CSV table of N, CA, C and O in Angstrom, one decimal:
chain,number,residue,atom,x,y,z
A,1,MET,N,69.3,30.6,135.9
A,1,MET,CA,70.8,30.5,135.9
A,1,MET,C,71.3,29.6,135.0
A,1,MET,O,70.6,28.4,134.7
A,2,ALA,N,72.6,29.9,134.3
A,2,ALA,CA,73.1,28.8,133.4
A,2,ALA,C,74.0,28.0,134.2
A,2,ALA,O,74.8,28.6,135.0
A,3,ARG,N,73.9,26.8,133.8
A,3,ARG,CA,75.0,25.8,134.5
A,3,ARG,C,76.1,25.4,133.6
A,3,ARG,O,75.6,24.8,132.5
A,4,GLN,N,77.3,25.5,133.8
A,4,GLN,CA,78.3,24.9,133.2
A,4,GLN,C,79.1,23.8,133.8
A,4,GLN,O,79.8,24.1,134.8
A,5,PRO,N,79.1,22.5,133.3
A,5,PRO,CA,80.0,21.7,134.1
A,5,PRO,C,81.4,21.8,133.9
A,5,PRO,O,81.9,22.3,132.7
A,6,LYS,N,82.2,21.5,134.9
A,6,LYS,CA,83.8,21.5,134.8
A,6,LYS,C,84.2,20.2,134.6
A,6,LYS,O,83.5,19.2,134.9
A,7,GLU,N,85.5,20.2,134.4
A,7,GLU,CA,86.1,18.9,134.1
A,7,GLU,C,86.2,17.9,135.4
A,7,GLU,O,86.1,16.7,135.3
A,8,ASP,N,86.2,18.6,136.6
A,8,ASP,CA,86.3,17.6,137.9
A,8,ASP,C,84.8,17.4,138.5
A,8,ASP,O,84.7,17.1,139.5
A,9,GLY,N,83.8,17.7,137.7
A,9,GLY,CA,82.5,17.3,138.0
A,9,GLY,C,81.7,18.4,138.7
A,9,GLY,O,80.5,18.3,139.1
A,10,GLN,N,82.4,19.5,139.0
A,10,GLN,CA,81.8,20.6,140.0
A,10,GLN,C,80.9,21.4,138.6
A,10,GLN,O,81.2,21.3,137.7
A,11,VAL,N,79.8,22.1,139.3
A,11,VAL,CA,78.8,22.8,138.4
A,11,VAL,C,79.1,24.1,138.8
A,11,VAL,O,78.9,24.5,140.0
A,12,LEU,N,79.4,25.1,137.8
A,12,LEU,CA,79.4,26.5,138.1
A,12,LEU,C,78.0,26.9,137.7
A,12,LEU,O,77.5,26.6,136.7
A,13,THR,N,77.7,28.0,138.5
A,13,THR,CA,76.4,28.6,138.2
A,13,THR,C,76.8,30.1,137.9
A,13,THR,O,77.6,30.8,138.5
A,14,ARG,N,76.0,30.6,136.9
A,14,ARG,CA,76.2,32.0,136.4
A,14,ARG,C,74.9,32.7,136.6
A,14,ARG,O,74.0,32.2,135.9
A,15,LYS,N,74.7,33.8,137.3
A,15,LYS,CA,73.6,34.7,137.2
A,15,LYS,C,73.4,35.4,136.0
A,15,LYS,O,74.5,36.0,135.4
A,16,ARG,N,72.2,35.2,135.4
A,16,ARG,CA,72.0,36.2,134.3
A,16,ARG,C,71.5,37.5,134.7
A,16,ARG,O,70.7,37.4,135.7
A,17,GLU,N,71.9,38.7,134.2
A,17,GLU,CA,71.4,40.0,134.5
A,17,GLU,C,70.3,40.2,133.7
A,17,GLU,O,69.8,39.8,132.6
A,18,LYS,N,69.2,40.7,134.4
A,18,LYS,CA,68.0,41.1,133.8
A,18,LYS,C,68.1,42.3,133.2
A,18,LYS,O,68.6,43.4,133.7
A,19,LEU,N,67.6,42.5,131.9
A,19,LEU,CA,67.6,43.7,131.1
A,19,LEU,C,66.4,44.5,131.7
A,19,LEU,O,65.3,44.0,131.8
A,20,ARG,N,66.8,45.7,131.8
A,20,ARG,CA,65.9,46.8,132.3
A,20,ARG,C,65.4,47.7,131.1
A,20,ARG,O,66.3,47.8,130.2
A,21,GLU,N,64.2,48.1,131.0
A,21,GLU,CA,63.7,49.0,130.0
A,21,GLU,C,64.5,50.4,130.0
A,21,GLU,O,64.7,50.7,131.3
A,22,PRO,N,64.8,51.1,129.1
A,22,PRO,CA,65.5,52.4,129.2
A,22,PRO,C,64.5,53.4,129.9
A,22,PRO,O,63.4,53.3,129.7
A,23,GLY,N,65.2,54.2,130.7
A,23,GLY,CA,64.4,55.1,131.4
A,23,GLY,C,63.9,56.1,130.5
A,23,GLY,O,64.5,56.5,129.3
A,24,MET,N,62.7,56.9,130.8
A,24,MET,CA,62.2,57.9,129.8
A,24,MET,C,62.5,59.2,130.3
A,24,MET,O,62.7,59.4,131.4
A,25,TRP,N,62.6,60.2,129.4
A,25,TRP,CA,63.1,61.5,129.7
A,25,TRP,C,62.1,62.5,129.2
A,25,TRP,O,61.7,62.2,128.0
A,26,LYS,N,61.8,63.6,129.8
A,26,LYS,CA,60.9,64.6,129.2
A,26,LYS,C,61.7,65.6,128.8
A,26,LYS,O,62.7,66.1,129.2
A,27,VAL,N,61.1,66.2,127.6
A,27,VAL,CA,61.7,67.3,126.9
A,27,VAL,C,60.7,68.6,127.5
A,27,VAL,O,59.5,68.5,127.1
A,28,LEU,N,61.3,69.5,128.3
A,28,LEU,CA,60.6,70.5,128.7
A,28,LEU,C,60.7,71.8,128.0
A,28,LEU,O,61.8,72.2,127.5
A,29,LEU,N,59.5,72.5,127.5
A,29,LEU,CA,59.8,73.9,126.9
A,29,LEU,C,59.4,74.8,127.9
A,29,LEU,O,58.5,74.8,128.9
A,30,HIS,N,60.2,75.8,128.1
A,30,HIS,CA,60.2,76.9,129.1
A,30,HIS,C,59.6,78.1,128.4
A,30,HIS,O,60.1,78.7,127.4
A,31,ASN,N,58.7,78.9,129.1
A,31,ASN,CA,58.0,79.9,128.4
A,31,ASN,C,59.0,81.3,128.6
A,31,ASN,O,59.8,81.3,129.6
A,32,ASP,N,58.9,82.1,127.6
A,32,ASP,CA,59.7,83.4,127.8
A,32,ASP,C,58.8,84.5,127.2
A,32,ASP,O,57.8,84.2,126.6
A,33,ASP,N,59.2,85.8,127.2
A,33,ASP,CA,58.7,86.9,126.7
A,33,ASP,C,58.8,87.2,125.2
A,33,ASP,O,58.3,88.1,124.7
A,34,TYR,N,59.7,86.4,124.6
A,34,TYR,CA,60.1,86.8,123.1
A,34,TYR,C,59.8,85.9,122.2
A,34,TYR,O,59.5,86.4,120.9
A,35,THR,N,59.8,84.6,122.6
A,35,THR,CA,59.6,83.6,121.4
A,35,THR,C,58.0,83.6,121.2
A,35,THR,O,57.2,83.6,122.1
A,36,THR,N,57.7,83.8,120.0
A,36,THR,CA,56.2,83.8,119.5
A,36,THR,C,55.7,82.3,119.6
A,36,THR,O,56.1,81.4,119.5
A,37,GLN,N,54.3,82.6,119.8
A,37,GLN,CA,53.4,81.5,119.9
A,37,GLN,C,53.5,80.6,118.6
A,37,GLN,O,53.5,79.5,118.7
A,38,GLU,N,53.5,81.4,117.5
A,38,GLU,CA,53.6,80.6,116.1
A,38,GLU,C,54.8,79.8,116.0
A,38,GLU,O,54.7,78.8,115.4
A,39,PHE,N,55.9,80.4,116.5
A,39,PHE,CA,57.1,79.6,116.4
A,39,PHE,C,57.0,78.3,117.3
A,39,PHE,O,57.5,77.4,116.9
A,40,VAL,N,56.6,78.4,118.5
A,40,VAL,CA,56.5,77.3,119.3
A,40,VAL,C,55.8,76.1,118.7
A,40,VAL,O,55.9,75.0,118.7
A,41,VAL,N,54.5,76.5,118.1
A,41,VAL,CA,53.7,75.6,117.4
A,41,VAL,C,54.5,75.0,116.3
A,41,VAL,O,54.4,73.8,116.2
A,42,PHE,N,55.2,75.8,115.4
A,42,PHE,CA,55.9,75.2,114.4
A,42,PHE,C,57.1,74.3,114.8
A,42,PHE,O,57.3,73.2,114.2
A,43,LEU,N,57.6,74.5,115.8
A,43,LEU,CA,58.7,73.8,116.5
A,43,LEU,C,58.1,72.5,117.0
A,43,LEU,O,58.8,71.5,116.8
A,44,LEU,N,57.1,72.4,117.6
A,44,LEU,CA,56.5,71.3,118.0
A,44,LEU,C,56.0,70.5,117.0
A,44,LEU,O,56.1,69.0,117.0
A,45,LYS,N,55.5,71.0,115.9
A,45,LYS,CA,55.2,70.2,114.6
A,45,LYS,C,56.3,69.6,114.0
A,45,LYS,O,56.3,68.4,113.4
A,46,THR,N,57.4,70.4,113.8
A,46,THR,CA,58.7,70.1,113.0
A,46,THR,C,59.6,69.1,113.7
A,46,THR,O,59.8,68.0,113.3
A,47,VAL,N,59.8,69.5,114.9
A,47,VAL,CA,60.8,68.7,115.8
A,47,VAL,C,60.3,67.5,116.4
A,47,VAL,O,60.7,66.6,116.5
A,48,PHE,N,59.1,67.8,117.1
A,48,PHE,CA,58.5,66.9,117.9
A,48,PHE,C,57.2,66.1,117.3
A,48,PHE,O,56.7,65.3,118.0
A,49,ARG,N,57.1,66.4,116.0
A,49,ARG,CA,56.0,65.8,115.2
A,49,ARG,C,54.7,65.5,115.8
A,49,ARG,O,54.0,64.6,115.8
A,50,LYS,N,54.3,66.9,116.2
A,50,LYS,CA,52.9,66.8,116.8
A,50,LYS,C,51.9,67.4,115.8
A,50,LYS,O,52.3,68.2,114.8
A,51,ALA,N,50.6,67.0,116.0
A,51,ALA,CA,49.6,67.4,115.1
A,51,ALA,C,49.4,69.0,115.5
A,51,ALA,O,49.6,69.4,116.7
A,52,GLU,N,48.8,69.6,114.6
A,52,GLU,CA,48.6,71.0,114.8
A,52,GLU,C,47.8,71.2,116.2
A,52,GLU,O,48.1,72.1,116.9
A,53,SER,N,46.6,70.5,116.2
A,53,SER,CA,45.9,70.7,117.5
A,53,SER,C,46.7,70.4,118.7
A,53,SER,O,46.5,71.0,119.9
A,54,GLU,N,47.4,69.4,118.8
A,54,GLU,CA,48.3,68.9,120.0
A,54,GLU,C,49.3,70.0,120.1
A,54,GLU,O,49.6,70.3,121.4
A,55,ALA,N,49.9,70.4,119.2
A,55,ALA,CA,51.1,71.5,119.4
A,55,ALA,C,50.6,72.7,119.9
A,55,ALA,O,51.1,73.4,120.7
A,56,THR,N,49.3,73.2,119.5
A,56,THR,CA,48.5,74.4,120.1
A,56,THR,C,48.3,74.2,121.4
A,56,THR,O,48.5,75.1,122.2
A,57,ALA,N,47.8,73.0,121.8
A,57,ALA,CA,47.5,72.7,123.2
A,57,ALA,C,48.7,72.8,124.1
A,57,ALA,O,48.7,73.3,125.2
A,58,ILE,N,49.8,72.3,123.6
A,58,ILE,CA,51.1,72.2,124.4
A,58,ILE,C,51.6,73.7,124.5
A,58,ILE,O,51.8,74.0,125.6
A,59,MET,N,51.6,74.4,123.4
A,59,MET,CA,52.0,75.9,123.5
A,59,MET,C,51.1,76.6,124.5
A,59,MET,O,51.6,77.3,125.1
A,60,LEU,N,49.7,76.4,124.5
A,60,LEU,CA,48.9,77.1,125.4
A,60,LEU,C,49.3,76.8,126.9
A,60,LEU,O,49.3,77.6,127.8
A,61,ALA,N,49.6,75.5,127.0
A,61,ALA,CA,49.9,75.1,128.5
A,61,ALA,C,51.2,75.7,128.9
A,61,ALA,O,51.3,76.0,130.1
A,62,VAL,N,52.3,75.8,127.9
A,62,VAL,CA,53.4,76.2,128.3
A,62,VAL,C,53.1,77.9,128.6
A,62,VAL,O,53.9,78.3,129.5
A,63,HIS,N,52.6,78.5,127.9
A,63,HIS,CA,52.1,80.0,128.0
A,63,HIS,C,51.6,80.2,129.4
A,63,HIS,O,51.9,81.0,130.0
A,64,ARG,N,50.6,79.3,129.7
A,64,ARG,CA,49.8,79.5,131.0
A,64,ARG,C,50.6,79.1,132.2
A,64,ARG,O,50.5,79.7,133.3
A,65,ALA,N,51.3,78.0,132.1
A,65,ALA,CA,52.1,77.3,133.4
A,65,ALA,C,53.6,77.9,133.4
A,65,ALA,O,54.0,77.7,134.5
A,66,GLY,N,53.9,78.3,132.4
A,66,GLY,CA,55.4,78.7,132.3
A,66,GLY,C,56.3,77.6,131.9
A,66,GLY,O,57.5,77.8,131.4
A,67,VAL,N,55.9,76.3,131.9
A,67,VAL,CA,56.7,75.2,131.4
A,67,VAL,C,55.8,74.1,130.9
A,67,VAL,O,54.6,74.0,131.5
A,68,GLY,N,56.0,73.4,129.9
A,68,GLY,CA,55.5,72.2,129.6
A,68,GLY,C,56.1,71.2,128.9
A,68,GLY,O,57.2,71.3,128.5
A,69,VAL,N,55.6,70.0,128.7
A,69,VAL,CA,56.2,68.7,128.3
A,69,VAL,C,56.0,68.8,126.7
A,69,VAL,O,54.7,68.6,126.2
A,70,ALA,N,57.0,68.8,126.0
A,70,ALA,CA,56.9,68.6,124.5
A,70,ALA,C,56.8,67.3,124.1
A,70,ALA,O,56.2,67.0,122.9
A,71,GLY,N,57.4,66.4,124.9
A,71,GLY,CA,57.5,64.9,124.5
A,71,GLY,C,58.1,64.2,125.6
A,71,GLY,O,59.0,64.6,126.4
A,72,VAL,N,58.0,62.9,125.6
A,72,VAL,CA,58.6,61.8,126.4
A,72,VAL,C,59.4,60.9,125.6
A,72,VAL,O,58.8,60.2,124.8
A,73,TYR,N,60.7,60.6,125.7
A,73,TYR,CA,61.4,59.9,124.8
A,73,TYR,C,62.5,59.2,125.7
A,73,TYR,O,62.9,59.5,126.9
A,74,THR,N,63.3,58.2,125.0
A,74,THR,CA,64.3,57.7,125.7
A,74,THR,C,65.6,58.7,125.8
A,74,THR,O,65.3,59.8,125.1
A,75,ARG,N,66.5,58.7,126.5
A,75,ARG,CA,67.4,59.8,126.9
A,75,ARG,C,67.8,60.4,125.5
A,75,ARG,O,68.0,61.6,125.3
A,76,ASP,N,68.5,59.4,124.7
A,76,ASP,CA,69.2,59.8,123.5
A,76,ASP,C,68.3,60.6,122.7
A,76,ASP,O,68.8,61.8,122.1
A,77,VAL,N,66.9,60.2,122.4
A,77,VAL,CA,66.0,60.8,121.6
A,77,VAL,C,65.7,62.2,122.2
A,77,VAL,O,65.6,63.2,121.6
A,78,ALA,N,65.5,62.1,123.4
A,78,ALA,CA,65.0,63.5,124.1
A,78,ALA,C,66.1,64.5,124.1
A,78,ALA,O,65.9,65.7,123.6
A,79,GLU,N,67.3,64.0,124.1
A,79,GLU,CA,68.6,65.0,124.3
A,79,GLU,C,68.6,65.5,122.6
A,79,GLU,O,69.0,66.8,122.5
A,80,THR,N,68.4,64.6,121.8
A,80,THR,CA,68.6,65.1,120.3
A,80,THR,C,67.6,66.1,119.9
A,80,THR,O,67.8,67.0,119.3
A,81,ARG,N,66.3,65.7,120.3
A,81,ARG,CA,65.1,66.8,119.9
A,81,ARG,C,65.3,68.0,120.7
A,81,ARG,O,65.1,69.1,120.0
A,82,ALA,N,65.7,68.1,121.9
A,82,ALA,CA,65.9,69.1,122.7
A,82,ALA,C,67.0,70.0,121.9
A,82,ALA,O,66.8,71.2,121.8
A,83,GLU,N,68.0,69.4,121.5
A,83,GLU,CA,69.2,70.1,120.9
A,83,GLU,C,68.8,70.8,119.6
A,83,GLU,O,68.9,71.9,119.2
A,84,ARG,N,68.0,69.9,118.8
A,84,ARG,CA,67.6,70.5,117.5
A,84,ARG,C,66.6,71.6,117.7
A,84,ARG,O,66.6,72.6,116.9
A,85,GLY,N,65.6,71.6,118.6
A,85,GLY,CA,64.9,72.7,119.0
A,85,GLY,C,65.7,73.9,119.4
A,85,GLY,O,65.2,75.0,118.9
A,86,ARG,N,66.6,73.8,120.2
A,86,ARG,CA,67.5,74.9,120.6
A,86,ARG,C,68.2,75.5,119.4
A,86,ARG,O,68.2,76.8,119.1
A,87,GLN,N,68.7,74.9,118.7
A,87,GLN,CA,69.4,75.2,117.2
A,87,GLN,C,68.5,76.0,116.4
A,87,GLN,O,68.6,77.0,115.9
A,88,LEU,N,67.3,75.4,116.3
A,88,LEU,CA,66.2,76.1,115.4
A,88,LEU,C,65.8,77.5,116.0
A,88,LEU,O,65.8,78.4,115.3
A,89,ALA,N,65.5,77.5,117.2
A,89,ALA,CA,65.3,78.7,117.9
A,89,ALA,C,66.2,79.8,117.8
A,89,ALA,O,66.0,80.8,117.5
A,90,GLU,N,67.6,79.3,118.0
A,90,GLU,CA,68.6,80.2,118.0
A,90,GLU,C,68.7,80.7,116.5
A,90,GLU,O,69.1,82.0,116.2
A,91,ARG,N,68.7,79.9,115.5
A,91,ARG,CA,68.7,80.3,114.1
A,91,ARG,C,67.6,81.4,113.7
A,91,ARG,O,68.0,82.2,113.0
A,92,GLU,N,66.5,81.2,114.4
A,92,GLU,CA,65.4,82.2,114.2
A,92,GLU,C,65.5,83.3,115.2
A,92,GLU,O,64.6,84.3,115.1
A,93,GLY,N,66.4,83.5,115.9
A,93,GLY,CA,66.6,84.5,116.7
A,93,GLY,C,65.8,84.5,118.2
A,93,GLY,O,65.6,85.7,118.8
A,94,PHE,N,65.3,83.4,118.6
A,94,PHE,CA,64.5,83.3,119.7
A,94,PHE,C,65.2,82.6,120.9
A,94,PHE,O,66.1,81.8,120.8
A,95,PRO,N,65.1,83.1,122.2
A,95,PRO,CA,65.9,82.5,123.3
A,95,PRO,C,65.1,81.4,124.0
A,95,PRO,O,65.3,81.2,125.1
A,96,LEU,N,64.4,80.6,123.2
A,96,LEU,CA,63.6,79.6,123.8
A,96,LEU,C,64.6,78.6,124.4
A,96,LEU,O,65.5,78.1,124.0
A,97,LEU,N,64.2,78.3,125.8
A,97,LEU,CA,64.9,77.2,126.4
A,97,LEU,C,64.1,75.9,126.6
A,97,LEU,O,63.0,75.7,126.7
A,98,LEU,N,64.8,74.8,126.2
A,98,LEU,CA,64.4,73.5,126.2
A,98,LEU,C,65.2,72.6,126.9
A,98,LEU,O,66.6,72.9,127.0
A,99,THR,N,64.8,71.9,128.0
A,99,THR,CA,65.6,71.3,128.9
A,99,THR,C,65.1,69.8,128.8
A,99,THR,O,63.9,69.6,128.4
A,100,VAL,N,65.9,68.9,129.5
A,100,VAL,CA,65.7,67.4,129.4
A,100,VAL,C,65.7,66.9,130.8
A,100,VAL,O,66.5,67.3,131.5
A,101,GLU,N,64.7,66.3,131.5
A,101,GLU,CA,64.9,65.7,132.8
A,101,GLU,C,64.2,64.2,132.8
A,101,GLU,O,63.3,63.9,131.9
A,102,ALA,N,64.4,63.4,133.7
A,102,ALA,CA,64.1,62.2,133.9
A,102,ALA,C,62.7,62.1,134.4
A,102,ALA,O,62.4,63.0,135.2
A,103,GLU,N,61.8,61.1,133.7
A,103,GLU,CA,60.5,61.2,134.0
A,103,GLU,C,60.3,60.3,135.4
A,103,GLU,O,61.1,59.5,135.5
A,104,ASP,N,59.5,60.8,136.2
A,104,ASP,CA,59.3,60.0,137.4
A,104,ASP,C,58.8,58.7,137.1
A,104,ASP,O,57.8,58.6,136.5
A,105,VAL,N,59.3,57.7,137.9
A,105,VAL,CA,58.8,56.3,137.8
A,105,VAL,C,58.0,55.9,138.8
A,105,VAL,O,57.9,56.4,139.8
């Protein structure tokens, strides 16, 4: 707490707010029957900056489980990457769904 003396001798105390780390958010890829596996790997490499082997592993996890985590970021970064992925998929004619959700703490 910070103390500030007043003119009449009283001391004011002010509580300092503790800063919290920003929450983390997951970007999820959802499987569909139209988006090619090659495109998903390409998207993971370009938008999410994954290595070839990691991108392939994520793509296979999405293919098998129906949904998978492309990455975990702060909220603004997660939303930006999800939107870039959506735009790239739309431009290439794929209905790929990318969503963002808060990571469990």
